[in-house]
């Protein structure tokens, strides 16, 4: 499923983010940037040691912020590492932090002149963010960014690892683009 937001196509795909040929893929990292499980583990395995080597020199990343490295052996030229919030109760700043992850990742892509970027469903694995809620925050933030910023990004792809998460993004996309 896809929709347009200003000059960009926003697309949903079920699949593996490590296989994407976008200019950048986004990693759901942790504050240390020194590797973890889930999508982070998969990206470092597929991309090889050059990514971790560069991450070591970045001295971590704050929650809601993002930092960029090479894509190593990945098809994507860059990895944008962002740190999502650990979900507590939904009233502890989690929506703002999750929105910030998407916004900062898009800003960094624009700073580098990138045109295509792929996101996973940030925070919805080990970090426990309910994926129905996260889908709305993620898509709303991308739509707002494209409408408010003079972005050169032409494609924002969400690569969802399983069917329930894909379905949640599809429902959120329909709702957000209708209103
Ligand atoms: P977090 O710590 O931010 O919660 P996780 O990596 O645990 O990050 O999970 C985030 C999401 O990424 C989950 O929905 C998980 O199913 C998904 N995921 C795991 N591996 C991949 C992959 N290779 N490609 C895309 N998404 C993935």
Short mmCIF file of N, CA and C and ligand atoms in Angstrom, two decimals:
data_model
loop_
_atom_site.label_atom_id
_atom_site.label_comp_id
_atom_site.label_asym_id
_atom_site.label_seq_id
_atom_site.Cartn_x
_atom_site.Cartn_y
_atom_site.Cartn_z
N UNK A 1 0.84 -1.20 0.00
CA UNK A 1 0.00 0.00 0.00
C UNK A 1 0.86 1.24 0.00
N UNK A 2 0.44 2.28 -0.73
CA UNK A 2 1.19 3.53 -0.72
C UNK A 2 0.28 4.74 -0.77
N UNK A 3 0.82 5.84 -0.28
CA UNK A 3 0.13 7.13 -0.32
C UNK A 3 1.18 8.19 -0.64
N UNK A 4 0.71 9.37 -1.04
CA UNK A 4 1.69 10.43 -1.24
C UNK A 4 1.56 11.49 -0.16
N UNK A 5 2.70 12.08 0.17
CA UNK A 5 2.76 13.20 1.12
C UNK A 5 3.67 14.24 0.48
N UNK A 6 3.07 15.30 -0.01
CA UNK A 6 3.83 16.32 -0.74
C UNK A 6 4.58 15.67 -1.91
N UNK A 7 5.90 15.76 -1.95
CA UNK A 7 6.66 15.19 -3.09
C UNK A 7 7.02 13.72 -2.88
N UNK A 8 6.69 13.17 -1.73
CA UNK A 8 7.19 11.83 -1.39
C UNK A 8 6.10 10.76 -1.48
N UNK A 9 6.54 9.56 -1.82
CA UNK A 9 5.68 8.39 -1.71
C UNK A 9 5.97 7.74 -0.36
N UNK A 10 4.93 7.42 0.38
CA UNK A 10 5.08 6.68 1.64
C UNK A 10 4.50 5.29 1.38
N UNK A 11 5.34 4.28 1.56
CA UNK A 11 4.99 2.93 1.12
C UNK A 11 5.12 1.94 2.27
N UNK A 12 4.22 0.98 2.31
CA UNK A 12 4.29 -0.09 3.31
C UNK A 12 4.62 -1.40 2.61
N UNK A 13 5.53 -2.15 3.22
CA UNK A 13 5.98 -3.41 2.62
C UNK A 13 6.20 -4.40 3.74
N UNK A 14 5.82 -5.65 3.52
CA UNK A 14 6.18 -6.67 4.50
C UNK A 14 7.49 -7.29 4.05
N UNK A 15 8.48 -7.38 4.95
CA UNK A 15 9.76 -7.95 4.54
C UNK A 15 10.87 -7.69 5.53
N UNK A 16 12.10 -7.82 5.02
CA UNK A 16 13.32 -7.74 5.83
C UNK A 16 14.06 -6.46 5.45
N UNK A 17 14.26 -5.58 6.41
CA UNK A 17 14.86 -4.28 6.10
C UNK A 17 16.31 -4.40 5.64
N UNK A 18 17.00 -5.47 6.01
CA UNK A 18 18.41 -5.60 5.61
C UNK A 18 18.55 -5.81 4.10
N UNK A 19 17.47 -6.17 3.42
CA UNK A 19 17.53 -6.44 1.98
C UNK A 19 17.14 -5.22 1.13
N UNK A 20 16.88 -4.09 1.77
CA UNK A 20 16.37 -2.92 1.03
C UNK A 20 17.47 -2.21 0.27
N UNK A 21 17.12 -1.71 -0.90
CA UNK A 21 18.09 -0.99 -1.75
C UNK A 21 17.88 0.52 -1.69
N UNK A 22 17.24 0.99 -0.66
CA UNK A 22 17.07 2.43 -0.47
C UNK A 22 18.43 3.06 -0.14
N UNK A 23 18.54 4.38 -0.29
CA UNK A 23 19.80 5.07 0.02
C UNK A 23 20.20 4.81 1.47
N UNK A 24 19.24 4.82 2.37
CA UNK A 24 19.51 4.53 3.78
C UNK A 24 18.45 3.60 4.34
N UNK A 25 18.87 2.78 5.31
CA UNK A 25 17.89 2.07 6.13
C UNK A 25 18.05 2.58 7.56
N UNK A 26 16.98 2.59 8.30
CA UNK A 26 17.00 3.05 9.68
C UNK A 26 17.09 1.84 10.61
N UNK A 27 17.96 1.96 11.60
CA UNK A 27 18.14 0.91 12.60
C UNK A 27 17.48 1.32 13.91
N UNK A 28 16.72 0.41 14.52
CA UNK A 28 16.19 0.62 15.87
C UNK A 28 17.27 0.17 16.85
N UNK A 29 18.15 1.11 17.20
CA UNK A 29 19.33 0.80 18.01
C UNK A 29 19.05 1.05 19.50
N UNK A 30 20.06 0.82 20.32
CA UNK A 30 19.96 1.22 21.73
C UNK A 30 20.95 2.35 22.01
N UNK A 31 20.91 2.92 23.22
CA UNK A 31 21.70 4.12 23.52
C UNK A 31 23.20 3.95 23.30
N UNK A 32 23.70 2.74 23.44
CA UNK A 32 25.15 2.53 23.30
C UNK A 32 25.58 2.51 21.83
N UNK A 33 24.67 2.21 20.93
CA UNK A 33 24.95 1.97 19.51
C UNK A 33 25.93 0.82 19.30
N UNK A 34 26.10 0.00 20.33
CA UNK A 34 27.10 -1.07 20.22
C UNK A 34 26.50 -2.44 19.96
N UNK A 35 25.30 -2.44 19.44
CA UNK A 35 24.71 -3.71 19.00
C UNK A 35 23.72 -4.27 19.99
N UNK A 36 22.72 -4.94 19.45
CA UNK A 36 21.68 -5.56 20.25
C UNK A 36 21.04 -6.68 19.46
N UNK A 37 19.83 -7.04 19.85
CA UNK A 37 19.14 -8.12 19.13
C UNK A 37 18.21 -7.54 18.08
N UNK A 38 17.20 -8.28 17.71
CA UNK A 38 16.15 -7.81 16.81
C UNK A 38 16.71 -7.27 15.51
N UNK A 39 16.14 -6.15 15.08
CA UNK A 39 16.51 -5.59 13.80
C UNK A 39 17.96 -5.10 13.84
N UNK A 40 18.40 -4.62 14.98
CA UNK A 40 19.80 -4.16 15.14
C UNK A 40 20.78 -5.31 14.88
N UNK A 41 20.53 -6.44 15.49
CA UNK A 41 21.39 -7.61 15.27
C UNK A 41 21.41 -8.02 13.81
N UNK A 42 20.23 -8.01 13.19
CA UNK A 42 20.13 -8.40 11.78
C UNK A 42 20.91 -7.45 10.87
N UNK A 43 20.84 -6.15 11.17
CA UNK A 43 21.55 -5.15 10.34
C UNK A 43 23.06 -5.31 10.49
N UNK A 44 23.55 -5.50 11.71
CA UNK A 44 25.00 -5.68 11.90
C UNK A 44 25.48 -6.99 11.28
N UNK A 45 24.69 -8.03 11.36
CA UNK A 45 25.08 -9.31 10.74
C UNK A 45 25.18 -9.17 9.23
N UNK A 46 24.17 -8.54 8.64
CA UNK A 46 24.15 -8.41 7.18
C UNK A 46 25.15 -7.37 6.67
N UNK A 47 25.40 -6.33 7.46
CA UNK A 47 26.25 -5.22 7.01
C UNK A 47 27.73 -5.42 7.28
N UNK A 48 28.06 -6.32 8.20
CA UNK A 48 29.46 -6.58 8.50
C UNK A 48 30.04 -5.62 9.54
N UNK A 49 31.32 -5.83 9.90
CA UNK A 49 31.94 -5.14 11.03
C UNK A 49 32.21 -3.64 10.82
N UNK A 50 32.18 -3.16 9.59
CA UNK A 50 32.46 -1.74 9.34
C UNK A 50 31.44 -0.84 10.05
N UNK A 51 30.22 -1.31 10.16
CA UNK A 51 29.17 -0.48 10.79
C UNK A 51 29.45 -0.32 12.28
N UNK A 52 29.76 -1.43 12.94
CA UNK A 52 30.04 -1.37 14.39
C UNK A 52 31.30 -0.55 14.67
N UNK A 53 32.27 -0.70 13.80
CA UNK A 53 33.52 0.07 13.90
C UNK A 53 33.22 1.57 13.93
N UNK A 54 32.35 2.01 13.02
CA UNK A 54 32.00 3.43 12.96
C UNK A 54 31.14 3.83 14.16
N UNK A 55 30.24 2.93 14.57
CA UNK A 55 29.38 3.21 15.73
C UNK A 55 30.21 3.47 16.99
N UNK A 56 31.30 2.74 17.15
CA UNK A 56 32.16 2.92 18.33
C UNK A 56 32.66 4.33 18.46
N UNK A 57 32.86 4.99 17.34
CA UNK A 57 33.40 6.36 17.36
C UNK A 57 32.31 7.41 17.57
N UNK A 58 31.05 7.00 17.65
CA UNK A 58 29.95 7.96 17.79
C UNK A 58 29.57 8.24 19.24
N UNK A 59 30.09 7.43 20.16
CA UNK A 59 29.85 7.60 21.59
C UNK A 59 28.37 7.63 21.95
N UNK A 60 27.62 6.71 21.40
CA UNK A 60 26.23 6.53 21.79
C UNK A 60 25.29 7.53 21.14
N UNK A 61 24.02 7.41 21.51
CA UNK A 61 22.97 8.25 20.91
C UNK A 61 21.85 8.38 21.94
N UNK A 62 21.33 9.60 22.09
CA UNK A 62 20.23 9.83 23.04
C UNK A 62 18.92 9.27 22.48
N UNK A 63 18.03 8.90 23.36
CA UNK A 63 16.69 8.46 22.96
C UNK A 63 16.01 9.59 22.17
N UNK A 64 15.44 9.23 21.02
CA UNK A 64 14.77 10.22 20.17
C UNK A 64 15.69 10.89 19.17
N UNK A 65 16.98 10.66 19.29
CA UNK A 65 17.94 11.23 18.34
C UNK A 65 18.40 10.15 17.35
N UNK A 66 19.21 10.53 16.37
CA UNK A 66 19.69 9.59 15.35
C UNK A 66 21.09 9.97 14.90
N UNK A 67 21.86 8.98 14.47
CA UNK A 67 23.21 9.20 13.94
C UNK A 67 23.42 8.29 12.74
N UNK A 68 24.27 8.73 11.81
CA UNK A 68 24.43 8.00 10.54
C UNK A 68 25.80 7.34 10.43
N UNK A 69 25.82 6.15 9.83
CA UNK A 69 27.08 5.47 9.49
C UNK A 69 26.97 4.94 8.06
N UNK A 70 28.07 4.40 7.60
CA UNK A 70 28.09 3.65 6.34
C UNK A 70 27.12 2.47 6.41
N UNK A 71 26.79 1.94 5.24
CA UNK A 71 25.98 0.73 5.19
C UNK A 71 26.80 -0.54 5.10
N UNK A 72 28.12 -0.41 5.12
CA UNK A 72 28.97 -1.60 5.05
C UNK A 72 28.63 -2.45 3.83
N UNK A 73 28.39 -3.72 4.05
CA UNK A 73 28.08 -4.65 2.94
C UNK A 73 26.60 -4.64 2.54
N UNK A 74 25.81 -3.80 3.15
CA UNK A 74 24.39 -3.75 2.80
C UNK A 74 24.20 -3.14 1.41
N UNK A 75 23.04 -3.37 0.83
CA UNK A 75 22.71 -2.71 -0.44
C UNK A 75 22.50 -1.22 -0.21
N UNK A 76 21.98 -0.86 0.96
CA UNK A 76 21.80 0.55 1.31
C UNK A 76 23.18 1.17 1.59
N UNK A 77 23.38 2.42 1.14
CA UNK A 77 24.69 3.07 1.33
C UNK A 77 24.91 3.50 2.78
N UNK A 78 23.81 3.79 3.47
CA UNK A 78 23.92 4.31 4.84
C UNK A 78 22.97 3.59 5.78
N UNK A 79 23.36 3.57 7.06
CA UNK A 79 22.44 3.17 8.12
C UNK A 79 22.26 4.38 9.03
N UNK A 80 21.01 4.75 9.28
CA UNK A 80 20.70 5.80 10.25
C UNK A 80 20.24 5.10 11.51
N UNK A 81 21.02 5.25 12.57
CA UNK A 81 20.74 4.58 13.83
C UNK A 81 19.93 5.52 14.71
N UNK A 82 18.75 5.09 15.09
CA UNK A 82 17.94 5.92 15.99
C UNK A 82 17.56 5.09 17.21
N UNK A 83 17.32 5.80 18.32
CA UNK A 83 17.02 5.09 19.57
C UNK A 83 15.60 5.43 19.99
N UNK A 84 14.74 4.44 19.90
CA UNK A 84 13.35 4.60 20.29
C UNK A 84 13.18 4.53 21.80
N UNK A 85 12.02 4.98 22.28
CA UNK A 85 11.75 4.91 23.72
C UNK A 85 11.40 3.48 24.16
N UNK A 86 11.80 3.15 25.37
CA UNK A 86 11.29 1.94 26.03
C UNK A 86 9.89 2.30 26.52
N UNK A 87 8.90 1.46 26.19
CA UNK A 87 7.52 1.78 26.53
C UNK A 87 7.23 1.50 28.00
N UNK A 88 6.68 2.50 28.69
CA UNK A 88 6.26 2.29 30.08
C UNK A 88 4.74 2.24 30.16
N UNK A 89 4.10 3.41 30.04
CA UNK A 89 2.64 3.47 30.16
C UNK A 89 2.01 4.36 29.08
N UNK A 90 2.82 4.87 28.17
CA UNK A 90 2.30 5.74 27.11
C UNK A 90 2.14 7.19 27.53
N UNK A 91 2.35 7.47 28.84
CA UNK A 91 2.21 8.83 29.35
C UNK A 91 3.53 9.35 29.90
N UNK A 92 4.60 8.73 29.47
CA UNK A 92 5.93 9.10 29.96
C UNK A 92 6.81 9.61 28.82
N UNK A 93 6.18 10.32 27.90
CA UNK A 93 6.93 10.92 26.80
C UNK A 93 7.23 9.99 25.64
N UNK A 94 6.67 8.78 25.67
CA UNK A 94 6.99 7.82 24.59
C UNK A 94 6.55 8.29 23.21
N UNK A 95 5.31 8.84 23.05
CA UNK A 95 4.93 9.27 21.69
C UNK A 95 5.85 10.37 21.14
N UNK A 96 6.23 11.34 21.97
CA UNK A 96 7.12 12.40 21.50
C UNK A 96 8.49 11.84 21.12
N UNK A 97 8.99 10.93 21.93
CA UNK A 97 10.31 10.33 21.63
C UNK A 97 10.27 9.52 20.35
N UNK A 98 9.19 8.77 20.15
CA UNK A 98 9.07 7.97 18.93
C UNK A 98 8.93 8.87 17.70
N UNK A 99 8.14 9.93 17.83
CA UNK A 99 8.01 10.90 16.73
C UNK A 99 9.38 11.50 16.41
N UNK A 100 10.12 11.86 17.43
CA UNK A 100 11.44 12.46 17.25
C UNK A 100 12.40 11.53 16.52
N UNK A 101 12.34 10.24 16.79
CA UNK A 101 13.17 9.26 16.07
C UNK A 101 12.95 9.38 14.56
N UNK A 102 11.69 9.44 14.16
CA UNK A 102 11.37 9.51 12.73
C UNK A 102 11.78 10.87 12.15
N UNK A 103 11.48 11.93 12.88
CA UNK A 103 11.79 13.29 12.41
C UNK A 103 13.30 13.46 12.25
N UNK A 104 14.06 13.09 13.25
CA UNK A 104 15.53 13.25 13.20
C UNK A 104 16.14 12.38 12.10
N UNK A 105 15.62 11.19 11.91
CA UNK A 105 16.15 10.31 10.85
C UNK A 105 15.93 10.96 9.48
N UNK A 106 14.77 11.55 9.29
CA UNK A 106 14.47 12.21 8.02
C UNK A 106 15.34 13.46 7.84
N UNK A 107 15.55 14.21 8.92
CA UNK A 107 16.43 15.39 8.85
C UNK A 107 17.84 14.99 8.43
N UNK A 108 18.35 13.93 9.03
CA UNK A 108 19.72 13.48 8.71
C UNK A 108 19.80 13.01 7.26
N UNK A 109 18.78 12.31 6.80
CA UNK A 109 18.75 11.88 5.40
C UNK A 109 18.76 13.11 4.48
N UNK A 110 18.00 14.13 4.83
CA UNK A 110 17.98 15.35 4.01
C UNK A 110 19.32 16.08 4.06
N UNK A 111 19.96 16.12 5.21
CA UNK A 111 21.28 16.76 5.32
C UNK A 111 22.28 16.12 4.35
N UNK A 112 22.14 14.81 4.14
CA UNK A 112 23.04 14.10 3.23
C UNK A 112 22.56 14.07 1.79
N UNK A 113 21.40 14.67 1.55
CA UNK A 113 20.86 14.69 0.19
C UNK A 113 20.30 13.35 -0.27
N UNK A 114 19.89 12.50 0.67
CA UNK A 114 19.38 11.18 0.30
C UNK A 114 17.92 11.30 -0.18
N UNK A 115 17.54 10.41 -1.07
CA UNK A 115 16.20 10.49 -1.66
C UNK A 115 15.29 9.35 -1.25
N UNK A 116 15.86 8.25 -0.76
CA UNK A 116 15.03 7.09 -0.40
C UNK A 116 15.49 6.54 0.94
N UNK A 117 14.53 6.16 1.77
CA UNK A 117 14.85 5.72 3.14
C UNK A 117 13.83 4.66 3.56
N UNK A 118 14.31 3.66 4.29
CA UNK A 118 13.41 2.60 4.79
C UNK A 118 13.47 2.54 6.31
N UNK A 119 12.32 2.48 6.94
CA UNK A 119 12.19 2.39 8.40
C UNK A 119 11.65 1.02 8.81
N UNK A 120 12.14 0.49 9.93
CA UNK A 120 11.42 -0.63 10.55
C UNK A 120 10.36 -0.05 11.50
N UNK A 121 9.65 -0.91 12.18
CA UNK A 121 8.69 -0.45 13.18
C UNK A 121 9.44 -0.26 14.51
N UNK A 122 9.93 0.96 14.71
CA UNK A 122 10.80 1.28 15.84
C UNK A 122 10.09 1.09 17.19
N UNK A 123 10.80 0.53 18.15
CA UNK A 123 10.36 0.36 19.54
C UNK A 123 9.33 -0.74 19.77
N UNK A 124 8.85 -1.39 18.70
CA UNK A 124 7.73 -2.32 18.88
C UNK A 124 8.16 -3.77 19.13
N UNK A 125 9.48 -3.99 19.28
CA UNK A 125 9.96 -5.33 19.62
C UNK A 125 10.28 -5.39 21.10
N UNK A 126 11.56 -5.51 21.40
CA UNK A 126 12.03 -5.60 22.79
C UNK A 126 11.57 -4.39 23.62
N UNK A 127 11.46 -3.22 23.00
CA UNK A 127 11.11 -2.00 23.74
C UNK A 127 9.62 -1.89 24.06
N UNK A 128 8.81 -2.80 23.54
CA UNK A 128 7.45 -2.99 24.05
C UNK A 128 6.39 -1.98 23.68
N UNK A 129 6.65 -1.11 22.71
CA UNK A 129 5.65 -0.11 22.30
C UNK A 129 4.52 -0.84 21.56
N UNK A 130 3.27 -0.70 21.97
CA UNK A 130 2.17 -1.37 21.26
C UNK A 130 2.17 -0.95 19.79
N UNK A 131 2.21 -1.93 18.89
CA UNK A 131 2.47 -1.55 17.49
C UNK A 131 1.31 -0.83 16.82
N UNK A 132 0.08 -0.99 17.32
CA UNK A 132 -1.03 -0.23 16.75
C UNK A 132 -0.83 1.27 17.00
N UNK A 133 -0.36 1.59 18.20
CA UNK A 133 -0.11 3.01 18.53
C UNK A 133 1.12 3.53 17.82
N UNK A 134 2.17 2.72 17.78
CA UNK A 134 3.43 3.15 17.15
C UNK A 134 3.22 3.43 15.67
N UNK A 135 2.37 2.64 15.01
CA UNK A 135 2.12 2.82 13.58
C UNK A 135 1.56 4.23 13.31
N UNK A 136 0.63 4.67 14.14
CA UNK A 136 0.03 5.99 13.98
C UNK A 136 1.05 7.10 14.18
N UNK A 137 1.87 6.97 15.21
CA UNK A 137 2.89 7.98 15.49
C UNK A 137 3.89 8.05 14.33
N UNK A 138 4.34 6.89 13.86
CA UNK A 138 5.35 6.83 12.80
C UNK A 138 4.82 7.49 11.52
N UNK A 139 3.62 7.09 11.10
CA UNK A 139 3.09 7.59 9.83
C UNK A 139 2.70 9.06 9.90
N UNK A 140 2.13 9.46 11.03
CA UNK A 140 1.76 10.86 11.21
C UNK A 140 3.00 11.76 11.15
N UNK A 141 4.08 11.29 11.78
CA UNK A 141 5.30 12.10 11.82
C UNK A 141 5.90 12.25 10.41
N UNK A 142 5.92 11.17 9.65
CA UNK A 142 6.46 11.24 8.29
C UNK A 142 5.61 12.18 7.43
N UNK A 143 4.30 12.06 7.55
CA UNK A 143 3.40 12.92 6.76
C UNK A 143 3.63 14.39 7.11
N UNK A 144 3.71 14.69 8.42
CA UNK A 144 3.94 16.08 8.86
C UNK A 144 5.28 16.60 8.36
N UNK A 145 6.30 15.76 8.45
CA UNK A 145 7.64 16.18 8.02
C UNK A 145 7.59 16.57 6.54
N UNK A 146 6.97 15.75 5.74
CA UNK A 146 6.93 16.01 4.30
C UNK A 146 6.12 17.27 3.99
N UNK A 147 5.09 17.52 4.79
CA UNK A 147 4.27 18.71 4.56
C UNK A 147 4.94 19.98 5.07
N UNK A 148 5.71 19.88 6.14
CA UNK A 148 6.28 21.06 6.79
C UNK A 148 7.67 21.42 6.31
N UNK A 149 8.43 20.45 5.83
CA UNK A 149 9.83 20.69 5.50
C UNK A 149 10.00 20.63 3.99
N UNK A 150 10.97 21.35 3.51
CA UNK A 150 11.25 21.33 2.09
C UNK A 150 12.20 20.16 1.82
N UNK A 151 11.64 18.96 1.84
CA UNK A 151 12.47 17.76 1.82
C UNK A 151 12.77 17.30 0.40
N UNK A 152 13.98 16.76 0.22
CA UNK A 152 14.34 16.15 -1.07
C UNK A 152 14.05 14.66 -1.11
N UNK A 153 13.51 14.14 -0.02
CA UNK A 153 13.23 12.70 0.04
C UNK A 153 12.03 12.38 -0.84
N UNK A 154 12.17 11.33 -1.65
CA UNK A 154 11.12 10.97 -2.60
C UNK A 154 10.39 9.68 -2.21
N UNK A 155 11.05 8.84 -1.40
CA UNK A 155 10.42 7.58 -1.00
C UNK A 155 10.71 7.30 0.47
N UNK A 156 9.66 7.09 1.25
CA UNK A 156 9.79 6.61 2.62
C UNK A 156 9.06 5.27 2.68
N UNK A 157 9.84 4.22 2.92
CA UNK A 157 9.26 2.87 2.93
C UNK A 157 9.30 2.32 4.35
N UNK A 158 8.17 1.82 4.82
CA UNK A 158 8.15 1.10 6.09
C UNK A 158 8.22 -0.38 5.79
N UNK A 159 9.24 -1.04 6.31
CA UNK A 159 9.43 -2.47 6.06
C UNK A 159 9.05 -3.21 7.33
N UNK A 160 7.89 -3.85 7.28
CA UNK A 160 7.30 -4.47 8.46
C UNK A 160 7.55 -5.98 8.41
N UNK A 161 8.03 -6.49 9.55
CA UNK A 161 8.57 -7.85 9.58
C UNK A 161 7.49 -8.91 9.61
N UNK A 162 6.32 -8.59 10.11
CA UNK A 162 5.28 -9.63 10.16
C UNK A 162 3.89 -9.06 9.86
N UNK A 163 2.97 -9.95 9.60
CA UNK A 163 1.64 -9.56 9.12
C UNK A 163 0.88 -8.67 10.11
N UNK A 164 0.82 -8.99 11.41
CA UNK A 164 0.06 -8.12 12.32
C UNK A 164 0.58 -6.68 12.33
N UNK A 165 1.89 -6.51 12.28
CA UNK A 165 2.45 -5.15 12.28
C UNK A 165 2.15 -4.47 10.94
N UNK A 166 2.27 -5.22 9.86
CA UNK A 166 1.90 -4.66 8.54
C UNK A 166 0.45 -4.19 8.56
N UNK A 167 -0.45 -5.02 9.06
CA UNK A 167 -1.87 -4.67 9.09
C UNK A 167 -2.13 -3.42 9.93
N UNK A 168 -1.41 -3.30 11.03
CA UNK A 168 -1.57 -2.11 11.89
C UNK A 168 -1.15 -0.85 11.14
N UNK A 169 -0.05 -0.93 10.40
CA UNK A 169 0.40 0.22 9.61
C UNK A 169 -0.61 0.54 8.49
N UNK A 170 -1.17 -0.50 7.88
CA UNK A 170 -2.14 -0.28 6.83
C UNK A 170 -3.37 0.45 7.38
N UNK A 171 -3.87 0.00 8.51
CA UNK A 171 -5.03 0.66 9.13
C UNK A 171 -4.72 2.09 9.50
N UNK A 172 -3.55 2.32 10.08
CA UNK A 172 -3.16 3.68 10.47
C UNK A 172 -3.02 4.57 9.24
N UNK A 173 -2.47 4.02 8.17
CA UNK A 173 -2.30 4.81 6.95
C UNK A 173 -3.65 5.25 6.40
N UNK A 174 -4.61 4.32 6.36
CA UNK A 174 -5.95 4.65 5.86
C UNK A 174 -6.56 5.77 6.70
N UNK A 175 -6.49 5.62 8.02
CA UNK A 175 -7.08 6.62 8.92
C UNK A 175 -6.43 7.98 8.77
N UNK A 176 -5.11 8.02 8.75
CA UNK A 176 -4.38 9.29 8.74
C UNK A 176 -4.57 10.02 7.41
N UNK A 177 -4.56 9.28 6.32
CA UNK A 177 -4.69 9.93 5.01
C UNK A 177 -6.14 10.32 4.70
N UNK A 178 -7.08 9.71 5.39
CA UNK A 178 -8.48 10.08 5.20
C UNK A 178 -8.83 11.39 5.89
N UNK A 179 -8.20 11.62 7.01
CA UNK A 179 -8.62 12.76 7.86
C UNK A 179 -7.99 14.08 7.40
P1 LIG B 1 13.16 -2.18 19.60
O1 LIG B 1 14.26 -2.50 20.57
O2 LIG B 1 13.22 -0.75 19.10
O3 LIG B 1 11.82 -2.57 20.09
P2 LIG B 1 13.39 -4.57 17.88
O4 LIG B 1 14.50 -4.84 16.91
O5 LIG B 1 13.28 -5.46 19.08
O6 LIG B 1 13.54 -3.02 18.28
O7 LIG B 1 12.01 -4.61 17.11
C1 LIG B 1 11.54 -3.59 16.28
C2 LIG B 1 10.72 -4.17 15.15
O8 LIG B 1 11.61 -4.66 14.13
C3 LIG B 1 9.82 -5.34 15.53
O9 LIG B 1 8.54 -5.14 14.94
C4 LIG B 1 10.53 -6.54 14.90
O10 LIG B 1 9.60 -7.55 14.52
C5 LIG B 1 11.14 -5.91 13.68
N1 LIG B 1 12.24 -6.62 13.01
C6 LIG B 1 13.10 -7.55 13.49
N2 LIG B 1 13.97 -7.94 12.54
C7 LIG B 1 13.65 -7.23 11.41
C8 LIG B 1 14.16 -7.19 10.07
N3 LIG B 1 15.18 -7.93 9.67
N4 LIG B 1 13.56 -6.33 9.18
C9 LIG B 1 12.53 -5.55 9.55
N5 LIG B 1 12.01 -5.55 10.79
C10 LIG B 1 12.55 -6.38 11.72
#
